[in-house]
Amino acid sequence: MKIVTAVAPVNIAVIKYWGKRDETLILPINDSISATLSLEHMCAKTSIVCSPDLTETKFWLNGELQPTDSKRFQNCLREIKKLVNPNLEYLSWNLSICSENNFPTAAGLASSAAGYACLVYALAKIYEINGNISSIARMGSGSACRSIFGGWVRWQMGNTTDGSDSLAVQIAPETHWPEMRVLVLVVNDKTKTYSSTSGMKTSVETSTLLKHRAANIVPQRTKEMITAIKNKDYKTFAKLTMQDSNQFHAVCLDTYPPCFYLNDTSRAIIELIHFYNQNKGETKVAYTFDAGPNACLYLLEKDVAEVIAMINYVFPPTSLKSDYFKGDTVPSKKLDEVSLK
Ligand code: ADP
Ligand code: DP6
Ligand code: CO
């Protein structure tokens, strides 16, 4: 019997991946850039047992049995097995896989990124594979290819049809910008109404703004973002991050039927941050939202205490959770409860 446990962190994109040119290989229509968070906080933890006594391969996520015939799971397993020495005696043994996230799953906080990076990494350990497994993680969930690396990571879209050049590369290590911090504001920890996968598929099929973004905006923005990160130019970094998040959500609105990932609380956070930056006379905080209502704030260590105090003042701790604890501090969130749940 063999047992392995692995942990992988989430990554939060500052240039968003949204749209595939190949659904099976998971090849994107634009480059994306993210930072991988440190291992102490938001992580997936996956344990795998490989034993001749197991009668079938099973996979539990957060305590619930998952189907193992899903295309993504099977693709990852098949690609990993291609790299294994065929004489390895336990290659044919079944697996018992157990994964848990220590943060909300499928709520727009990059659980698929941490989850598939962790699964593929744990599989590679079980089968004693060395080498770059990022492209295999990509076949589980696109964003997962970036969580294989620490620090600042670019997923180059590539332009081949076989995906051989669609790769994640580190643009700066985790030590590069040690003052950078991420604050995660959980507005709602419930599973989103439409997954990233289905949302982006509809966007590709229907949004003309998506095509404009991929062709005319992201290539230049990616270059500017890399320069801003390399120069530790917070002001430019923050502006590009907020603009890209806003454009991604504009694409969601341009999708038909539209996907509403942001809610009234998300929009109140956006307004608050612009108000705060304006009042400070300089950019202190940048927000970004993935496919969900929860905010990720990129800011520098020196500003963390004041920003937390400001957030706690405007959204008293119970109010940010009032979306799901039926609180009543912010009236707009009651509307949210009525309209979305
Ligand atoms: P998110 O915004 O959280 O990434 P997605 O809609 O992109 O949400 O993906 C959610 C899906 O990712 C889950 O339904 C599940 O299939 C997969 N996933 C999440 N966590 C894990 C994990 N720890 N291991 C394997 N798969 C996971
Ligand atoms: C908004 O990687 O979750 O978080 O490849 O279909 O699994 P699939 O989608 P996923 O999409 C992430 C979208 C995003 C932006 C990003 O992380 O770049
Ligand atoms: Co995801």
Short mmCIF file of C-alpha atoms and ligand atoms in Angstrom, two decimals:
data_model
loop_
_atom_site.label_atom_id
_atom_site.label_comp_id
_atom_site.label_asym_id
_atom_site.label_seq_id
_atom_site.Cartn_x
_atom_site.Cartn_y
_atom_site.Cartn_z
CA MET A 1 0.00 0.00 0.00
CA LYS A 2 1.18 3.55 -0.75
CA ILE A 3 -0.10 6.74 0.88
CA VAL A 4 0.60 10.36 -0.05
CA THR A 5 -0.78 13.66 1.24
CA ALA A 6 -0.27 16.96 -0.59
CA VAL A 7 -1.31 20.55 0.00
CA ALA A 8 -1.73 23.23 -2.70
CA PRO A 9 -2.69 26.90 -2.36
CA VAL A 10 -5.13 28.97 -4.40
CA ASN A 11 -3.97 31.60 -6.85
CA ILE A 12 -5.79 34.87 -7.46
CA ALA A 13 -5.67 36.20 -11.02
CA VAL A 14 -4.92 39.85 -11.71
CA ILE A 15 -5.34 39.32 -15.46
CA LYS A 16 -8.28 36.95 -15.79
CA TYR A 17 -8.56 33.78 -17.80
CA TRP A 18 -12.09 33.62 -19.22
CA GLY A 19 -12.79 31.57 -22.32
CA LYS A 20 -11.44 28.41 -23.95
CA ARG A 21 -10.49 27.69 -27.53
CA ASP A 22 -10.39 23.95 -26.74
CA GLU A 23 -12.76 22.55 -24.10
CA THR A 24 -11.10 19.15 -23.74
CA LEU A 25 -7.46 20.16 -23.53
CA ILE A 26 -8.48 23.36 -21.69
CA LEU A 27 -6.68 25.88 -23.88
CA PRO A 28 -7.50 29.53 -23.19
CA ILE A 29 -8.24 32.40 -25.56
CA ASN A 30 -5.99 34.80 -23.66
CA ASP A 31 -2.98 34.92 -21.35
CA SER A 32 -3.59 35.32 -17.62
CA ILE A 33 -1.47 36.33 -14.62
CA SER A 34 -1.89 35.51 -10.94
CA ALA A 35 -0.16 35.36 -7.59
CA THR A 36 -0.12 32.06 -5.74
CA LEU A 37 -1.02 32.56 -2.07
CA SER A 38 1.10 31.15 0.73
CA LEU A 39 0.43 27.67 2.02
CA GLU A 40 -0.75 28.74 5.48
CA HIS A 41 -4.13 30.01 4.37
CA MET A 42 -6.44 28.93 1.55
CA CYS A 43 -5.48 25.44 0.49
CA ALA A 44 -6.68 22.13 -0.82
CA LYS A 45 -5.35 19.07 0.99
CA THR A 46 -5.50 15.76 -0.84
CA SER A 47 -4.60 12.29 0.43
CA ILE A 48 -4.31 9.29 -1.87
CA VAL A 49 -4.14 5.65 -0.88
CA CYS A 50 -3.07 3.17 -3.55
CA SER A 51 -3.68 -0.44 -2.60
CA PRO A 52 -4.25 -3.85 -4.22
CA ASP A 53 -7.13 -4.32 -1.75
CA LEU A 54 -9.23 -1.49 -3.21
CA THR A 55 -11.94 -2.82 -5.51
CA GLU A 56 -12.51 0.51 -7.30
CA THR A 57 -11.09 4.02 -7.52
CA LYS A 58 -13.07 6.47 -5.40
CA PHE A 59 -12.80 10.21 -4.86
CA TRP A 60 -14.26 12.21 -1.97
CA LEU A 61 -14.36 16.02 -1.96
CA ASN A 62 -15.15 17.67 1.38
CA GLY A 63 -16.57 14.36 2.60
CA GLU A 64 -18.82 13.77 -0.42
CA LEU A 65 -18.27 10.99 -2.90
CA GLN A 66 -17.64 12.39 -6.41
CA PRO A 67 -18.11 10.67 -9.76
CA THR A 68 -14.76 9.40 -11.03
CA ASP A 69 -15.97 9.10 -14.62
CA SER A 70 -15.75 12.88 -15.11
CA LYS A 71 -13.72 13.83 -18.17
CA ARG A 72 -11.42 16.11 -16.21
CA PHE A 73 -10.57 13.58 -13.52
CA GLN A 74 -10.00 10.86 -16.12
CA ASN A 75 -7.84 13.13 -18.30
CA CYS A 76 -5.58 14.03 -15.37
CA LEU A 77 -5.23 10.39 -14.30
CA ARG A 78 -4.53 9.22 -17.88
CA GLU A 79 -1.91 11.93 -18.54
CA ILE A 80 -0.14 11.20 -15.25
CA LYS A 81 -0.15 7.46 -15.96
CA LYS A 82 1.43 8.09 -19.38
CA LEU A 83 4.53 9.34 -17.54
CA VAL A 84 4.76 6.37 -15.19
CA ASN A 85 7.20 3.56 -15.68
CA PRO A 86 4.91 0.81 -17.14
CA ASN A 87 6.64 -1.80 -15.01
CA LEU A 88 5.67 -0.09 -11.77
CA GLU A 89 3.93 -2.89 -9.88
CA TYR A 90 1.19 -0.73 -8.37
CA LEU A 91 0.18 1.09 -11.59
CA SER A 92 -2.94 -1.07 -11.88
CA TRP A 93 -3.98 -0.78 -8.22
CA ASN A 94 -7.05 1.31 -7.43
CA LEU A 95 -6.93 4.63 -5.61
CA SER A 96 -8.85 6.09 -2.72
CA ILE A 97 -8.64 9.88 -2.96
CA CYS A 98 -9.81 12.24 -0.27
CA SER A 99 -9.63 16.03 -0.67
CA GLU A 100 -10.70 18.91 1.53
CA ASN A 101 -10.59 22.65 1.02
CA ASN A 102 -10.14 24.85 4.09
CA PHE A 103 -12.17 27.62 2.41
CA PRO A 104 -15.48 27.81 0.46
CA THR A 105 -15.65 25.46 -2.53
CA ALA A 106 -17.05 26.66 -5.88
CA ALA A 107 -17.69 30.14 -4.48
CA GLY A 108 -15.33 32.09 -6.74
CA LEU A 109 -12.28 31.67 -4.52
CA ALA A 110 -10.31 29.46 -6.91
CA SER A 111 -11.09 26.07 -5.35
CA SER A 112 -10.70 24.36 -8.73
CA ALA A 113 -7.20 25.84 -9.02
CA ALA A 114 -6.00 24.61 -5.63
CA GLY A 115 -8.00 21.38 -5.98
CA TYR A 116 -6.66 20.14 -9.32
CA ALA A 117 -3.12 21.40 -8.63
CA CYS A 118 -3.22 19.36 -5.44
CA LEU A 119 -4.76 16.27 -7.04
CA VAL A 120 -2.23 16.18 -9.87
CA TYR A 121 0.68 16.86 -7.53
CA ALA A 122 -0.45 14.06 -5.18
CA LEU A 123 -0.84 11.66 -8.14
CA ALA A 124 2.66 12.57 -9.34
CA LYS A 125 4.01 11.79 -5.86
CA ILE A 126 2.20 8.45 -5.65
CA TYR A 127 3.62 7.37 -9.00
CA GLU A 128 7.04 8.93 -8.34
CA ILE A 129 6.98 11.25 -11.35
CA ASN A 130 9.33 14.19 -11.57
CA GLY A 131 8.97 17.00 -14.05
CA ASN A 132 6.54 19.71 -15.00
CA ILE A 133 2.98 18.66 -14.17
CA SER A 134 1.45 22.10 -14.73
CA SER A 135 -0.03 21.16 -18.13
CA ILE A 136 -1.69 18.11 -16.59
CA ALA A 137 -3.19 20.27 -13.82
CA ARG A 138 -4.48 22.54 -16.63
CA MET A 139 -6.54 19.63 -17.95
CA GLY A 140 -8.31 19.46 -14.57
CA SER A 141 -9.06 23.17 -14.41
CA GLY A 142 -7.35 25.90 -16.43
CA SER A 143 -6.49 28.08 -13.46
CA ALA A 144 -4.88 25.07 -11.71
CA CYS A 145 -1.83 25.19 -14.01
CA ARG A 146 -0.81 28.45 -12.27
CA SER A 147 -1.05 27.01 -8.71
CA ILE A 148 1.76 24.54 -9.46
CA PHE A 149 4.19 27.47 -9.13
CA GLY A 150 4.66 29.95 -6.31
CA GLY A 151 5.00 33.70 -6.66
CA TRP A 152 3.78 35.54 -9.75
CA VAL A 153 2.75 33.27 -12.59
CA ARG A 154 1.76 33.82 -16.21
CA TRP A 155 -0.25 31.25 -18.12
CA GLN A 156 0.79 31.75 -21.75
CA MET A 157 -2.15 30.88 -23.93
CA GLY A 158 0.03 29.42 -26.70
CA ASN A 159 -1.30 29.02 -30.23
CA THR A 160 -0.91 25.34 -31.12
CA THR A 161 -3.89 23.01 -31.34
CA ASP A 162 -2.24 20.31 -29.21
CA GLY A 163 -1.62 22.70 -26.29
CA SER A 164 2.11 21.99 -26.11
CA ASP A 165 2.85 25.72 -25.79
CA SER A 166 -0.01 26.59 -23.43
CA LEU A 167 2.12 26.74 -20.31
CA ALA A 168 2.33 28.39 -16.92
CA VAL A 169 5.66 30.11 -16.20
CA GLN A 170 6.84 31.91 -13.11
CA ILE A 171 7.48 35.59 -13.83
CA ALA A 172 8.76 36.41 -10.33
CA PRO A 173 9.34 34.25 -7.25
CA GLU A 174 7.40 34.62 -3.97
CA THR A 175 10.34 36.52 -2.48
CA HIS A 176 10.14 39.22 -5.18
CA TRP A 177 7.53 41.53 -3.62
CA PRO A 178 7.51 40.59 0.08
CA GLU A 179 5.33 43.56 1.09
CA MET A 180 2.40 42.36 -1.02
CA ARG A 181 -0.66 41.05 0.86
CA VAL A 182 -4.04 39.67 -0.15
CA LEU A 183 -7.16 40.16 1.96
CA VAL A 184 -10.10 37.91 1.14
CA LEU A 185 -13.56 39.24 1.97
CA VAL A 186 -16.09 36.43 2.04
CA VAL A 187 -19.35 38.00 0.97
CA ASN A 188 -21.10 34.69 0.37
CA ASP A 189 -19.62 31.21 0.77
CA LYS A 190 -22.39 29.40 -1.09
CA THR A 191 -21.76 27.51 -4.32
CA LYS A 192 -22.18 29.85 -7.27
CA THR A 193 -25.20 29.50 -9.53
CA TYR A 194 -23.15 28.85 -12.68
CA SER A 195 -19.70 27.29 -12.57
CA SER A 196 -16.73 29.06 -14.16
CA THR A 197 -16.70 26.34 -16.80
CA SER A 198 -20.29 26.87 -17.94
CA GLY A 199 -20.15 30.66 -17.54
CA MET A 200 -17.11 31.03 -19.77
CA LYS A 201 -18.51 28.61 -22.34
CA THR A 202 -21.59 30.81 -22.74
CA SER A 203 -19.36 33.91 -22.88
CA VAL A 204 -17.33 32.40 -25.74
CA GLU A 205 -20.54 31.55 -27.59
CA THR A 206 -22.29 34.90 -27.15
CA SER A 207 -20.09 37.81 -26.01
CA THR A 208 -18.61 40.14 -28.61
CA LEU A 209 -16.86 42.05 -25.80
CA LEU A 210 -14.99 38.83 -24.95
CA LYS A 211 -13.56 38.69 -28.47
CA HIS A 212 -12.50 42.34 -28.31
CA ARG A 213 -10.92 41.76 -24.88
CA ALA A 214 -8.93 38.70 -25.99
CA ALA A 215 -7.75 40.23 -29.26
CA ASN A 216 -7.19 43.87 -28.38
CA ILE A 217 -6.92 44.34 -24.62
CA VAL A 218 -5.27 41.44 -22.84
CA PRO A 219 -2.07 41.18 -24.94
CA GLN A 220 -1.02 44.76 -24.15
CA ARG A 221 -2.34 44.61 -20.57
CA THR A 222 -0.33 41.44 -19.92
CA LYS A 223 2.89 43.19 -20.95
CA GLU A 224 2.08 46.19 -18.76
CA MET A 225 1.23 43.95 -15.82
CA ILE A 226 4.49 42.03 -16.09
CA THR A 227 6.44 45.30 -16.13
CA ALA A 228 4.47 46.63 -13.13
CA ILE A 229 5.13 43.44 -11.15
CA LYS A 230 8.82 43.33 -12.08
CA ASN A 231 9.23 47.02 -11.08
CA LYS A 232 7.05 46.62 -7.98
CA ASP A 233 5.04 49.55 -9.30
CA TYR A 234 1.98 49.24 -7.04
CA LYS A 235 0.02 52.12 -8.57
CA THR A 236 0.11 50.66 -12.10
CA PHE A 237 -0.36 47.11 -10.79
CA ALA A 238 -3.47 48.17 -8.84
CA LYS A 239 -5.06 50.06 -11.73
CA LEU A 240 -4.54 47.19 -14.18
CA THR A 241 -5.86 44.67 -11.63
CA MET A 242 -9.07 46.61 -11.01
CA GLN A 243 -9.60 47.37 -14.69
CA ASP A 244 -9.15 43.73 -15.62
CA SER A 245 -11.56 42.52 -12.94
CA ASN A 246 -14.12 45.08 -14.09
CA GLN A 247 -13.71 44.12 -17.73
CA PHE A 248 -14.09 40.43 -16.91
CA HIS A 249 -17.38 41.18 -15.12
CA ALA A 250 -18.45 43.39 -18.03
CA VAL A 251 -17.92 40.34 -20.26
CA CYS A 252 -20.11 38.33 -17.88
CA LEU A 253 -22.82 40.94 -18.32
CA ASP A 254 -22.30 40.89 -22.10
CA THR A 255 -22.86 37.12 -22.03
CA TYR A 256 -26.31 36.02 -23.14
CA PRO A 257 -28.03 35.10 -20.90
CA PRO A 258 -25.82 37.16 -18.56
CA CYS A 259 -23.91 35.66 -15.63
CA PHE A 260 -24.19 37.79 -12.50
CA TYR A 261 -21.28 36.88 -10.28
CA LEU A 262 -21.06 40.18 -8.37
CA ASN A 263 -23.81 41.16 -5.97
CA ASP A 264 -24.77 44.41 -4.23
CA THR A 265 -22.20 43.83 -1.48
CA SER A 266 -19.46 43.26 -4.07
CA ARG A 267 -20.37 46.51 -5.78
CA ALA A 268 -20.42 48.33 -2.43
CA ILE A 269 -16.86 47.06 -1.83
CA ILE A 270 -15.77 48.36 -5.26
CA GLU A 271 -17.23 51.80 -4.55
CA LEU A 272 -15.72 51.88 -1.08
CA ILE A 273 -12.23 51.13 -2.38
CA HIS A 274 -12.37 53.84 -5.03
CA PHE A 275 -13.68 56.26 -2.39
CA TYR A 276 -10.89 55.25 0.02
CA ASN A 277 -8.13 55.57 -2.59
CA GLN A 278 -9.46 58.95 -3.69
CA ASN A 279 -9.60 60.23 -0.13
CA LYS A 280 -6.08 59.03 0.56
CA GLY A 281 -4.84 60.83 -2.56
CA GLU A 282 -3.06 57.67 -3.70
CA THR A 283 -3.91 54.10 -4.63
CA LYS A 284 -3.72 52.01 -1.47
CA VAL A 285 -5.92 49.03 -2.30
CA ALA A 286 -6.88 47.08 -5.43
CA TYR A 287 -9.89 44.76 -5.62
CA THR A 288 -10.37 41.78 -7.88
CA PHE A 289 -13.33 39.40 -8.12
CA ASP A 290 -13.29 35.95 -9.70
CA ALA A 291 -16.47 34.19 -10.78
CA GLY A 292 -18.28 34.87 -7.51
CA PRO A 293 -19.21 37.75 -5.20
CA ASN A 294 -16.18 37.45 -2.90
CA ALA A 295 -13.53 40.18 -2.99
CA CYS A 296 -9.77 39.69 -3.02
CA LEU A 297 -7.87 42.85 -2.13
CA TYR A 298 -4.23 43.26 -3.12
CA LEU A 299 -2.45 45.80 -0.91
CA LEU A 300 0.89 46.48 0.73
CA GLU A 301 1.70 45.31 4.24
CA LYS A 302 1.98 48.87 5.61
CA ASP A 303 -1.67 49.56 4.72
CA VAL A 304 -3.20 46.31 5.98
CA ALA A 305 -4.13 47.45 9.51
CA GLU A 306 -5.90 50.60 8.38
CA VAL A 307 -7.73 48.84 5.55
CA ILE A 308 -8.95 46.08 7.86
CA ALA A 309 -10.16 48.74 10.32
CA MET A 310 -11.93 50.58 7.50
CA ILE A 311 -13.58 47.40 6.19
CA ASN A 312 -14.68 46.40 9.68
CA TYR A 313 -16.13 49.87 10.23
CA VAL A 314 -18.13 49.93 7.00
CA PHE A 315 -19.04 46.24 7.04
CA PRO A 316 -19.17 45.22 10.72
CA PRO A 317 -17.87 41.63 10.89
CA THR A 318 -21.32 40.07 11.01
CA SER A 319 -22.58 42.12 8.09
CA LEU A 320 -20.27 40.66 5.47
CA LYS A 321 -21.57 37.27 6.48
CA SER A 322 -25.15 38.47 6.68
CA ASP A 323 -25.76 37.21 3.16
CA TYR A 324 -25.96 33.76 4.57
CA PHE A 325 -26.58 34.33 8.28
CA LYS A 326 -29.72 36.35 7.45
CA GLY A 327 -28.26 39.47 9.04
CA ASP A 328 -29.81 42.82 8.36
CA THR A 329 -27.01 45.35 8.63
CA VAL A 330 -26.85 46.35 4.98
CA PRO A 331 -30.29 46.59 3.35
CA SER A 332 -29.03 45.70 -0.12
CA LYS A 333 -28.03 42.27 1.10
CA LYS A 334 -31.61 41.49 2.01
CA LEU A 335 -32.48 42.16 -1.60
CA ASP A 336 -29.73 39.80 -2.56
CA GLU A 337 -31.23 37.07 -0.41
CA VAL A 338 -34.59 37.54 -2.04
CA SER A 339 -33.34 37.62 -5.60
CA LEU A 340 -30.66 34.97 -5.61
CA LYS A 341 -31.64 32.31 -3.13
P1 ADP B 1 -14.02 28.05 -8.02
O1 ADP B 1 -14.38 29.48 -8.29
O2 ADP B 1 -14.09 27.73 -6.56
O3 ADP B 1 -12.74 27.63 -8.66
P2 ADP B 1 -15.22 26.44 -10.12
O4 ADP B 1 -16.62 26.51 -10.63
O5 ADP B 1 -14.16 26.91 -11.03
O6 ADP B 1 -15.20 27.23 -8.72
O7 ADP B 1 -14.85 24.96 -9.74
C1 ADP B 1 -15.45 24.26 -8.68
C2 ADP B 1 -15.20 22.78 -8.91
O8 ADP B 1 -13.79 22.49 -8.76
C3 ADP B 1 -15.85 21.89 -7.88
O9 ADP B 1 -17.20 21.67 -8.19
C4 ADP B 1 -15.01 20.62 -8.03
O10 ADP B 1 -15.41 19.89 -9.17
C5 ADP B 1 -13.62 21.17 -8.31
N1 ADP B 1 -12.85 21.20 -7.05
C6 ADP B 1 -12.91 22.10 -6.06
N2 ADP B 1 -12.09 21.76 -5.04
C7 ADP B 1 -11.49 20.61 -5.41
C8 ADP B 1 -10.53 19.75 -4.78
N3 ADP B 1 -10.02 20.02 -3.58
N4 ADP B 1 -10.13 18.63 -5.46
C9 ADP B 1 -10.64 18.35 -6.69
N5 ADP B 1 -11.54 19.12 -7.33
C10 ADP B 1 -11.97 20.23 -6.70
C1 DP6 B 2 -12.56 34.00 -13.10
O1 DP6 B 2 -10.03 27.66 -14.07
O2 DP6 B 2 -12.16 27.70 -12.72
O3 DP6 B 2 -11.19 32.58 -11.78
O4 DP6 B 2 -10.81 25.88 -16.66
O5 DP6 B 2 -13.30 25.64 -16.69
O6 DP6 B 2 -12.00 24.87 -14.70
P1 DP6 B 2 -12.07 25.85 -15.85
O7 DP6 B 2 -12.26 27.29 -15.19
P2 DP6 B 2 -11.47 27.98 -14.00
O8 DP6 B 2 -11.70 29.52 -14.39
C2 DP6 B 2 -11.15 30.55 -13.61
C3 DP6 B 2 -11.75 31.85 -14.00
C4 DP6 B 2 -11.39 33.01 -13.08
C5 DP6 B 2 -10.18 33.77 -13.61
C6 DP6 B 2 -8.82 33.15 -13.38
O9 DP6 B 2 -8.60 32.45 -12.38
O10 DP6 B 2 -7.93 33.45 -14.20
CO CO B 3 -12.31 27.69 -10.70
#
